[in-house]
Amino acid sequence: MRTAVASILALASLPLASLAQVAEKVTEKVAEKAAPVTMQAGTALPDAGTGLVRSVIGLVVVLALIMACAWLAKRFGNRVGGGKTQLLKTISALPVGQRESVVVVELGEQWLVLGVAPGRVNALAQLPRQALPEAEQAAGAKAFAQLLARARPEQPSK
């Protein structure tokens, strides 16, 4: 530490001409110690284009993997319990508002009519399991409306 302070004080007391000479000597010594850069015959500098091509190919591969995983999740994601042994099966659903819907779910040998809203699910009715005719299955929403009308208890007229 003392030598560094002494060096700085000595440099500060020298005239500007001698400072320039010291700087030249230091530069020469650094240049002598620096290893010269040599290229061997037959070696080329790395091409910037190859790095870009490798990056683009990597990006395409990652995007393809993401899309494949999304497709697999969509294709096989609804199979809770391994296919035919599902405990719950959605029979039909009908939106009745922006975020509310009525859903018929098969649970064992019964159907549950559920009101689904954000943050809650209410049981509206419980029905014995029924077989839907093929024509009703094709009708979709119309079949659901008929099923819901049968499930709802009649309300007294006012």
Steps between C-alpha positions, in 0.01 A plus 500: 500500500785739586673426171184584305462831684869577452471421127201730462676783686814451293298514177320812614829680565646421155464750217260416215780409257634231729144365554470451127830309497378274784176433313696403185719258694198336666329465161810339349530249786132406473535456123807275547320276750183469294486177303484553128181379335572248229262308278586152390471419135162350412309646792231751424326745722159379616222617272230708668239349267545148635417614852185670372395190305554278806295740714212505250501119471497469879208742522303306238563172685385647833185648342424165332536322835265748667241453227532120519451506878194725463352264241565196722346675801193592299472154348555292814447751782130425565565138588480513876531150639610337174221515246192279560537486878416867549307576814351821362381562147362827367178430313419853391561866585307816418625853568232716662706815545844639432666284765216278622385168359282201574675165471370144507758259643473122518617358831460124521134419430366852544515836329566819690374830364744764622502878487858613443615857568840648582597382845202270563308196377139441608308173463171581324354151457577131519367258233530129437736414214325512163587395150493782250355413159735563207280782366521686831878462511525659156275788601742612775361808672141407419547162668649669803208741524256207495702318764511809717123551463440142616739542793359827631217474749185676383452840655153613606347775284441837658 
